[in-house]
Short mmCIF file of C-alpha atoms in Angstrom, two decimals:
data_model
loop_
_atom_site.label_atom_id
_atom_site.label_comp_id
_atom_site.label_asym_id
_atom_site.label_seq_id
_atom_site.Cartn_x
_atom_site.Cartn_y
_atom_site.Cartn_z
CA UNK A 1 -32.31 6.98 -44.56
CA UNK A 2 -33.86 9.13 -47.28
CA UNK A 3 -36.89 6.81 -47.45
CA UNK A 4 -37.19 6.82 -43.67
CA UNK A 5 -36.98 10.61 -43.61
CA UNK A 6 -39.69 10.88 -46.27
CA UNK A 7 -41.95 8.43 -44.41
CA UNK A 8 -41.66 10.15 -41.02
CA UNK A 9 -42.24 13.58 -42.58
CA UNK A 10 -45.41 12.37 -44.33
CA UNK A 11 -46.82 10.89 -41.13
CA UNK A 12 -45.93 14.02 -39.11
CA UNK A 13 -47.61 16.23 -41.69
CA UNK A 14 -50.78 14.13 -41.62
CA UNK A 15 -50.91 13.31 -37.87
CA UNK A 16 -48.58 15.73 -35.99
CA UNK A 17 -49.90 14.71 -32.56
CA UNK A 18 -49.98 10.95 -33.12
CA UNK A 19 -46.83 10.04 -31.15
CA UNK A 20 -43.87 12.17 -29.96
CA UNK A 21 -41.54 9.25 -30.82
CA UNK A 22 -41.94 10.24 -34.49
CA UNK A 23 -39.92 13.39 -33.85
CA UNK A 24 -37.19 11.52 -32.00
CA UNK A 25 -36.89 8.93 -34.78
CA UNK A 26 -36.83 11.63 -37.46
CA UNK A 27 -34.08 13.40 -35.48
CA UNK A 28 -31.99 10.21 -35.52
CA UNK A 29 -32.55 9.79 -39.27
CA UNK A 30 -31.52 13.40 -39.92
CA UNK A 31 -28.44 12.94 -37.70
CA UNK A 32 -27.35 9.81 -39.57
CA UNK A 33 -27.47 11.87 -42.78
CA UNK A 34 -25.44 14.67 -41.09
CA UNK A 35 -28.38 17.08 -41.43
CA UNK A 36 -27.58 18.62 -38.07
CA UNK A 37 -29.93 21.62 -37.88
CA UNK A 38 -33.07 19.71 -38.98
CA UNK A 39 -32.07 16.95 -36.53
CA UNK A 40 -31.75 19.48 -33.69
CA UNK A 41 -35.18 20.91 -34.56
CA UNK A 42 -36.74 17.43 -34.46
CA UNK A 43 -35.20 16.61 -31.08
CA UNK A 44 -36.39 19.97 -29.78
CA UNK A 45 -39.93 19.15 -30.93
CA UNK A 46 -39.70 15.82 -29.09
CA UNK A 47 -38.59 17.62 -25.92
CA UNK A 48 -41.54 20.00 -26.14
CA UNK A 49 -44.05 17.19 -26.65
CA UNK A 50 -42.74 14.31 -24.54
CA UNK A 51 -43.94 14.04 -20.94
CA UNK A 52 -43.86 10.29 -20.20
CA UNK A 53 -40.17 9.50 -20.52
CA UNK A 54 -37.98 12.01 -18.64
CA UNK A 55 -34.75 10.08 -19.33
CA UNK A 56 -35.33 10.09 -23.08
CA UNK A 57 -36.36 13.74 -22.91
CA UNK A 58 -33.03 14.57 -21.26
CA UNK A 59 -31.17 12.55 -23.90
CA UNK A 60 -33.03 14.34 -26.71
CA UNK A 61 -32.17 17.73 -25.21
CA UNK A 62 -28.50 16.71 -25.03
CA UNK A 63 -28.53 15.52 -28.65
CA UNK A 64 -30.16 18.80 -29.69
CA UNK A 65 -27.54 20.92 -27.94
CA UNK A 66 -24.64 18.85 -29.32
CA UNK A 67 -26.01 19.07 -32.87
CA UNK A 68 -26.41 22.83 -32.64
CA UNK A 69 -22.82 23.08 -31.38
CA UNK A 70 -21.60 20.69 -34.09
CA UNK A 71 -23.21 22.73 -36.84
CA UNK A 72 -21.75 25.98 -35.49
CA UNK A 73 -18.28 24.49 -34.91
CA UNK A 74 -18.06 22.94 -38.38
CA UNK A 75 -19.04 26.28 -39.90
CA UNK A 76 -16.23 27.98 -37.96
CA UNK A 77 -13.27 25.54 -37.88
CA UNK A 78 -10.14 26.34 -35.89
CA UNK A 79 -6.60 26.01 -37.36
CA UNK A 80 -5.50 22.38 -37.23
CA UNK A 81 -2.51 20.60 -38.78
CA UNK A 82 -2.24 17.12 -37.21
CA UNK A 83 0.87 15.08 -37.97
CA UNK A 84 1.35 11.45 -37.05
CA UNK A 85 4.45 11.30 -34.83
CA UNK A 86 5.72 8.39 -36.90
CA UNK A 87 6.37 4.67 -36.75
CA UNK A 88 9.03 5.09 -34.11
CA UNK A 89 6.09 5.43 -31.72
CA UNK A 90 2.90 4.38 -33.53
CA UNK A 91 2.23 0.75 -34.51
CA UNK A 92 -0.75 -1.45 -35.33
CA UNK A 93 -1.43 -1.50 -31.59
CA UNK A 94 -2.90 1.45 -29.67
CA UNK A 95 -0.56 4.19 -28.40
CA UNK A 96 -1.86 6.89 -26.07
CA UNK A 97 -1.31 8.95 -22.92
CA UNK A 98 1.90 10.71 -24.02
CA UNK A 99 4.04 12.80 -21.67
CA UNK A 100 7.00 15.00 -22.56
CA UNK A 101 10.24 15.95 -20.91
CA UNK A 102 10.63 19.70 -20.38
CA UNK A 103 12.98 20.01 -23.37
CA UNK A 104 10.51 18.08 -25.56
CA UNK A 105 13.17 15.53 -26.52
CA UNK A 106 11.78 12.51 -24.67
CA UNK A 107 8.31 10.99 -24.77
CA UNK A 108 6.93 8.33 -22.43
CA UNK A 109 3.62 6.81 -23.51
CA UNK A 110 1.37 3.78 -23.08
CA UNK A 111 1.10 0.99 -25.66
CA UNK A 112 -1.61 -1.67 -25.43
CA UNK A 113 -0.31 -4.99 -26.76
CA UNK A 114 -2.97 -7.07 -25.03
CA UNK A 115 -1.95 -5.39 -21.79
CA UNK A 116 -0.85 -1.81 -21.14
CA UNK A 117 2.89 -1.10 -20.78
CA UNK A 118 5.17 1.95 -20.74
CA UNK A 119 7.42 2.81 -23.67
CA UNK A 120 10.00 5.57 -24.10
CA UNK A 121 11.23 7.31 -27.26
CA UNK A 122 13.95 9.93 -27.84
CA UNK A 123 14.16 12.52 -30.60
CA UNK A 124 17.03 12.11 -33.04
CA UNK A 125 19.19 14.82 -34.60
CA UNK A 126 16.49 15.42 -37.23
CA UNK A 127 13.83 16.09 -34.59
CA UNK A 128 11.99 12.79 -35.16
CA UNK A 129 11.09 10.35 -32.40
CA UNK A 130 13.16 7.17 -32.66
CA UNK A 131 12.06 3.60 -32.12
CA UNK A 132 10.33 3.31 -28.74
CA UNK A 133 11.61 0.81 -26.20
CA UNK A 134 9.74 -0.70 -23.27
CA UNK A 135 10.46 0.71 -19.81
CA UNK A 136 11.36 -2.68 -18.39
CA UNK A 137 12.00 -1.45 -14.85
CA UNK A 138 8.42 -0.16 -14.56
CA UNK A 139 6.39 -2.62 -16.63
CA UNK A 140 4.78 -5.57 -14.91
CA UNK A 141 2.40 -8.42 -15.71
CA UNK A 142 -0.42 -5.99 -14.85
CA UNK A 143 -1.85 -3.11 -16.88
CA UNK A 144 0.49 -0.14 -16.35
CA UNK A 145 -0.08 3.26 -17.94
CA UNK A 146 -1.70 6.70 -17.65
CA UNK A 147 1.18 8.45 -15.95
CA UNK A 148 2.66 11.81 -14.94
CA UNK A 149 6.30 12.74 -14.43
CA UNK A 150 7.70 15.59 -12.33
CA UNK A 151 9.40 18.57 -13.97
CA UNK A 152 12.86 17.33 -12.92
CA UNK A 153 12.14 13.85 -14.30
CA UNK A 154 12.79 12.00 -11.04
CA UNK A 155 9.27 11.29 -9.71
CA UNK A 156 6.75 9.24 -11.69
CA UNK A 157 3.09 8.69 -10.77
CA UNK A 158 1.23 6.10 -12.81
CA UNK A 159 -1.80 3.83 -12.90
CA UNK A 160 -1.69 0.09 -12.37
CA UNK A 161 -4.64 -2.27 -12.14
CA UNK A 162 -5.43 -5.43 -10.20
CA UNK A 163 -2.22 -5.57 -8.16
CA UNK A 164 -2.35 -7.46 -4.87
CA UNK A 165 -1.76 -4.30 -2.82
CA UNK A 166 -4.48 -2.30 -4.64
CA UNK A 167 -7.38 -0.66 -2.79
CA UNK A 168 -9.60 -0.61 -5.90
CA UNK A 169 -9.67 -1.85 -9.50
CA UNK A 170 -6.95 0.62 -10.56
CA UNK A 171 -4.71 2.57 -8.17
CA UNK A 172 -2.06 5.27 -8.38
CA UNK A 173 1.56 4.24 -7.74
CA UNK A 174 4.83 6.17 -7.64
CA UNK A 175 8.44 5.42 -8.51
CA UNK A 176 11.62 7.49 -8.05
CA UNK A 177 14.52 7.65 -10.52
CA UNK A 178 17.66 6.86 -8.53
CA UNK A 179 21.14 5.76 -9.62
CA UNK A 180 20.07 5.54 -13.26
CA UNK A 181 16.97 3.40 -12.78
CA UNK A 182 13.39 3.55 -11.46
CA UNK A 183 12.69 2.16 -8.00
CA UNK A 184 10.13 -0.56 -7.33
CA UNK A 185 6.65 1.07 -7.60
CA UNK A 186 4.85 1.87 -4.33
CA UNK A 187 1.10 2.29 -3.86
CA UNK A 188 0.28 5.92 -2.98
CA UNK A 189 -1.87 4.73 -0.08
CA UNK A 190 -5.45 4.86 1.11
CA UNK A 191 -5.46 8.68 1.43
CA UNK A 192 -5.06 9.02 -2.35
CA UNK A 193 -6.54 5.75 -3.65
CA UNK A 194 -10.09 4.53 -3.07
CA UNK A 195 -12.09 1.33 -3.43
CA UNK A 196 -13.06 2.56 -6.91
CA UNK A 197 -11.13 3.35 -10.12
CA UNK A 198 -8.32 5.94 -9.72
CA UNK A 199 -6.27 6.82 -12.76
CA UNK A 200 -4.77 9.37 -15.20
CA UNK A 201 -2.61 11.51 -12.86
CA UNK A 202 -0.93 14.81 -13.65
CA UNK A 203 1.53 16.73 -11.45
CA UNK A 204 1.86 20.47 -10.93
CA UNK A 205 5.15 22.14 -11.95
CA UNK A 206 6.50 21.97 -8.38
CA UNK A 207 5.38 18.34 -7.94
CA UNK A 208 3.33 19.17 -4.85
CA UNK A 209 -0.16 19.01 -6.38
CA UNK A 210 -1.65 15.96 -8.08
CA UNK A 211 -4.76 15.91 -10.27
CA UNK A 212 -6.34 12.65 -11.45
CA UNK A 213 -9.59 11.08 -12.62
CA UNK A 214 -11.66 8.85 -10.34
CA UNK A 215 -15.12 7.37 -10.02
CA UNK A 216 -14.94 7.23 -6.22
CA UNK A 217 -17.81 8.07 -3.88
CA UNK A 218 -18.63 11.76 -4.19
CA UNK A 219 -18.33 12.09 -7.97
CA UNK A 220 -20.84 14.34 -9.72
CA UNK A 221 -21.27 12.01 -12.69
CA UNK A 222 -19.22 9.10 -13.97
CA UNK A 223 -15.48 9.82 -13.71
CA UNK A 224 -14.57 13.17 -12.11
CA UNK A 225 -11.35 15.15 -11.77
CA UNK A 226 -9.96 15.19 -8.22
CA UNK A 227 -7.01 16.95 -6.58
CA UNK A 228 -4.65 16.21 -3.70
CA UNK A 229 -1.54 18.01 -2.48
CA UNK A 230 1.37 17.55 -0.10
CA UNK A 231 0.95 19.05 3.37
CA UNK A 232 3.65 20.57 5.57
CA UNK A 233 4.80 17.03 6.48
CA UNK A 234 5.21 16.21 2.76
CA UNK A 235 2.31 13.73 2.93
CA UNK A 236 -0.54 13.61 0.39
CA UNK A 237 -3.87 14.78 1.85
CA UNK A 238 -7.37 13.41 1.20
CA UNK A 239 -8.35 14.36 -2.39
CA UNK A 240 -11.07 16.92 -3.10
CA UNK A 241 -13.42 17.08 -6.09
CA UNK A 242 -12.71 19.93 -8.54
CA UNK A 243 -16.41 20.73 -8.40
CA UNK A 244 -19.20 21.46 -10.90
CA UNK A 245 -17.25 24.27 -12.55
CA UNK A 246 -15.01 21.60 -14.09
CA UNK A 247 -16.77 18.25 -13.63
CA UNK A 248 -19.96 17.37 -15.50
CA UNK A 249 -22.72 14.78 -15.19
CA UNK A 250 -20.72 12.60 -17.62
CA UNK A 251 -17.13 11.36 -17.60
CA UNK A 252 -14.30 13.88 -17.11
CA UNK A 253 -10.89 12.37 -17.75
CA UNK A 254 -7.23 12.68 -18.88
CA UNK A 255 -6.33 15.96 -17.12
CA UNK A 256 -3.21 17.80 -18.26
CA UNK A 257 -1.91 20.71 -16.23
CA UNK A 258 0.41 22.86 -18.31
CA UNK A 259 3.78 23.71 -16.70
CA UNK A 260 2.53 27.29 -16.27
CA UNK A 261 0.06 25.91 -13.68
CA UNK A 262 -2.65 28.18 -15.09
CA UNK A 263 -4.02 26.07 -17.93
CA UNK A 264 -5.89 22.77 -17.56
CA UNK A 265 -6.86 20.51 -20.45
CA UNK A 266 -9.12 17.48 -20.08
CA UNK A 267 -11.60 15.41 -22.02
CA UNK A 268 -15.30 15.03 -21.29
CA UNK A 269 -18.42 13.43 -22.74
CA UNK A 270 -20.71 15.30 -20.37
CA UNK A 271 -20.57 18.75 -21.99
CA UNK A 272 -21.86 20.19 -25.22
CA UNK A 273 -19.47 19.07 -27.93
CA UNK A 274 -18.88 17.33 -31.23
CA UNK A 275 -19.78 13.81 -30.25
CA UNK A 276 -18.11 11.20 -28.08
CA UNK A 277 -15.25 12.64 -25.96
CA UNK A 278 -14.11 16.21 -26.69
CA UNK A 279 -11.09 18.09 -25.36
CA UNK A 280 -11.74 21.17 -23.21
CA UNK A 281 -9.51 23.82 -21.69
CA UNK A 282 -10.03 26.04 -18.65
CA UNK A 283 -7.76 28.75 -17.29
CA UNK A 284 -7.06 30.83 -14.20
CA UNK A 285 -4.90 33.89 -13.48
CA UNK A 286 -3.53 32.72 -10.14
CA UNK A 287 -2.96 29.29 -8.54
CA UNK A 288 -5.22 30.32 -5.65
CA UNK A 289 -8.13 31.16 -7.99
CA UNK A 290 -10.84 28.67 -9.02
CA UNK A 291 -10.79 27.38 -12.58
CA UNK A 292 -12.71 29.32 -15.23
CA UNK A 293 -15.48 27.91 -17.40
CA UNK A 294 -14.22 25.03 -19.60
CA UNK A 295 -14.10 25.83 -23.33
CA UNK A 296 -14.34 23.31 -26.15
CA UNK A 297 -11.10 23.68 -28.14
CA UNK A 298 -13.07 23.38 -31.37
CA UNK A 299 -13.49 21.50 -34.62
CA UNK A 300 -11.71 19.76 -36.31
CA UNK A 301 -9.39 19.09 -33.33
CA UNK A 302 -12.50 17.58 -31.77
CA UNK A 303 -14.34 15.26 -34.12
CA UNK A 304 -17.35 12.98 -33.92
CA UNK A 305 -14.96 10.33 -32.59
CA UNK A 306 -13.08 10.16 -29.28
CA UNK A 307 -10.29 12.61 -28.53
CA UNK A 308 -8.24 12.89 -25.35
CA UNK A 309 -4.87 12.65 -23.60
CA UNK A 310 -3.94 16.17 -24.79
CA UNK A 311 -0.55 17.53 -23.63
CA UNK A 312 1.26 20.75 -24.49
CA UNK A 313 5.02 21.38 -24.63
CA UNK A 314 6.71 23.75 -22.19
CA UNK A 315 6.95 26.67 -24.64
CA UNK A 316 3.30 26.20 -25.61
CA UNK A 317 3.95 25.77 -29.34
CA UNK A 318 3.37 22.05 -29.87
CA UNK A 319 0.60 19.78 -28.59
CA UNK A 320 0.39 15.97 -28.60
CA UNK A 321 -2.77 13.90 -28.37
CA UNK A 322 -4.17 10.48 -29.20
CA UNK A 323 -6.96 9.83 -31.68
CA UNK A 324 -8.60 6.94 -33.51
CA UNK A 325 -8.98 9.12 -36.64
CA UNK A 326 -6.78 8.80 -39.71
CA UNK A 327 -6.57 12.46 -40.64
CA UNK A 328 -5.17 11.73 -44.13
CA UNK A 329 -8.09 9.54 -45.20
CA UNK A 330 -10.75 10.87 -42.84
CA UNK A 331 -11.55 7.32 -41.75
CA UNK A 332 -11.76 5.84 -38.27
CA UNK A 333 -8.94 3.46 -37.33
CA UNK A 334 -9.13 0.31 -35.24
CA UNK A 335 -6.44 1.65 -32.90
CA UNK A 336 -5.26 4.89 -31.32
CA UNK A 337 -2.22 6.75 -32.65
CA UNK A 338 -0.35 9.71 -31.16
CA UNK A 339 -0.37 12.93 -33.20
CA UNK A 340 1.26 16.34 -32.89
CA UNK A 341 -0.15 19.72 -33.87
CA UNK A 342 0.88 23.36 -33.71
#
C-alpha cells in the first residue's frame, strides 16, 4: 500500500488532470492504511472532478462522509465495556437477536447451527446465564428466529422462512403461552406479511404496536422499518413505513423499542457511520410524536464491522447486542456472539 500511495501521489503531482480515477484509487489506498482524513480528501477530489460516472461519484461521497465521521468518532470515543455473556449462551456457532424478560433473568435468542432455532437461558444465583436449551415447542425444520415477546411474556412474534403457508420468503408468525407451553405458530396474515421479506419484529410495551423490518413494495431503500397496530377490533392493520426520518436509502434493520416506548434503537448501513452496519438511536417525548433524528451511538460500540440486534434492559442500565468482533483480541471472529455492556 505504501508503494501504491507513493506511485499515485507522483502521478497526481505530475499530471493532476490525467484521470479522476487516480484520486479514487488513492482514496482506497489511504483507507486500507487507516489514513482516514487523507482518504476523505482524495474521495472529495474525485467527487469534484468526476462527471461521467454518477454512481461512483455517489459512492465516493458516501465513503468521504463515513471516513470523516470515523476519524471524528475515533478521536472522541464513548464509554464502552463489552463483556461476553459466557459459554452458557455463546458457542462456536452464531448467536444473535437476544430478547430479555422484564426482570432481566431470562434471555431468548437465535442460534444458527446450519438452520436458525430459538434457545432460552436463565440466570443463576450468581447472575450468570446458564446453559441455553432449545425451545422445542417453537423450533421447526425451517429457519426460526428474530423475535419479540410481549411484556407479560405470553405473546411471541417471530420470523420463519419458507413455510408452506408463507406469503413471502420470510413471514411473521405468533404463538401464545398457554398452560405452560407455546401454542402452534400461526401466520400473522396478509395484512401484516407481504410477498417480500418480513422479519425482525419488536412489540410496544402494551403489545398493541408492532415494528419490523421489510423489503416490501414501498421501501425507501433496501430493508425499511415498518409499523402496524391493533385497531378497535383487535386486528392488525396494514403496516405503514416509518418514513425518511428513520429509514435511509440503505438497509434499516433490527429495531428495538425500549419498554418506555420513547426510545428506538436499530441498525443501518445507509447512514454516515463507522463502516458496515452501525447502531443508531432516535427518541421522542410522546407516543403521538414523530421520531427524532437518528443518532449514531458512537465508537467503539460501533466498529468497522457489523453491529446490530441491540436491546436494553427495563431499568436502562444494561444493554445486550451481537457482534462478530472479539473485543479482547481486537480480531474479527467467524461467528456472532452476544455481549453485554453498561
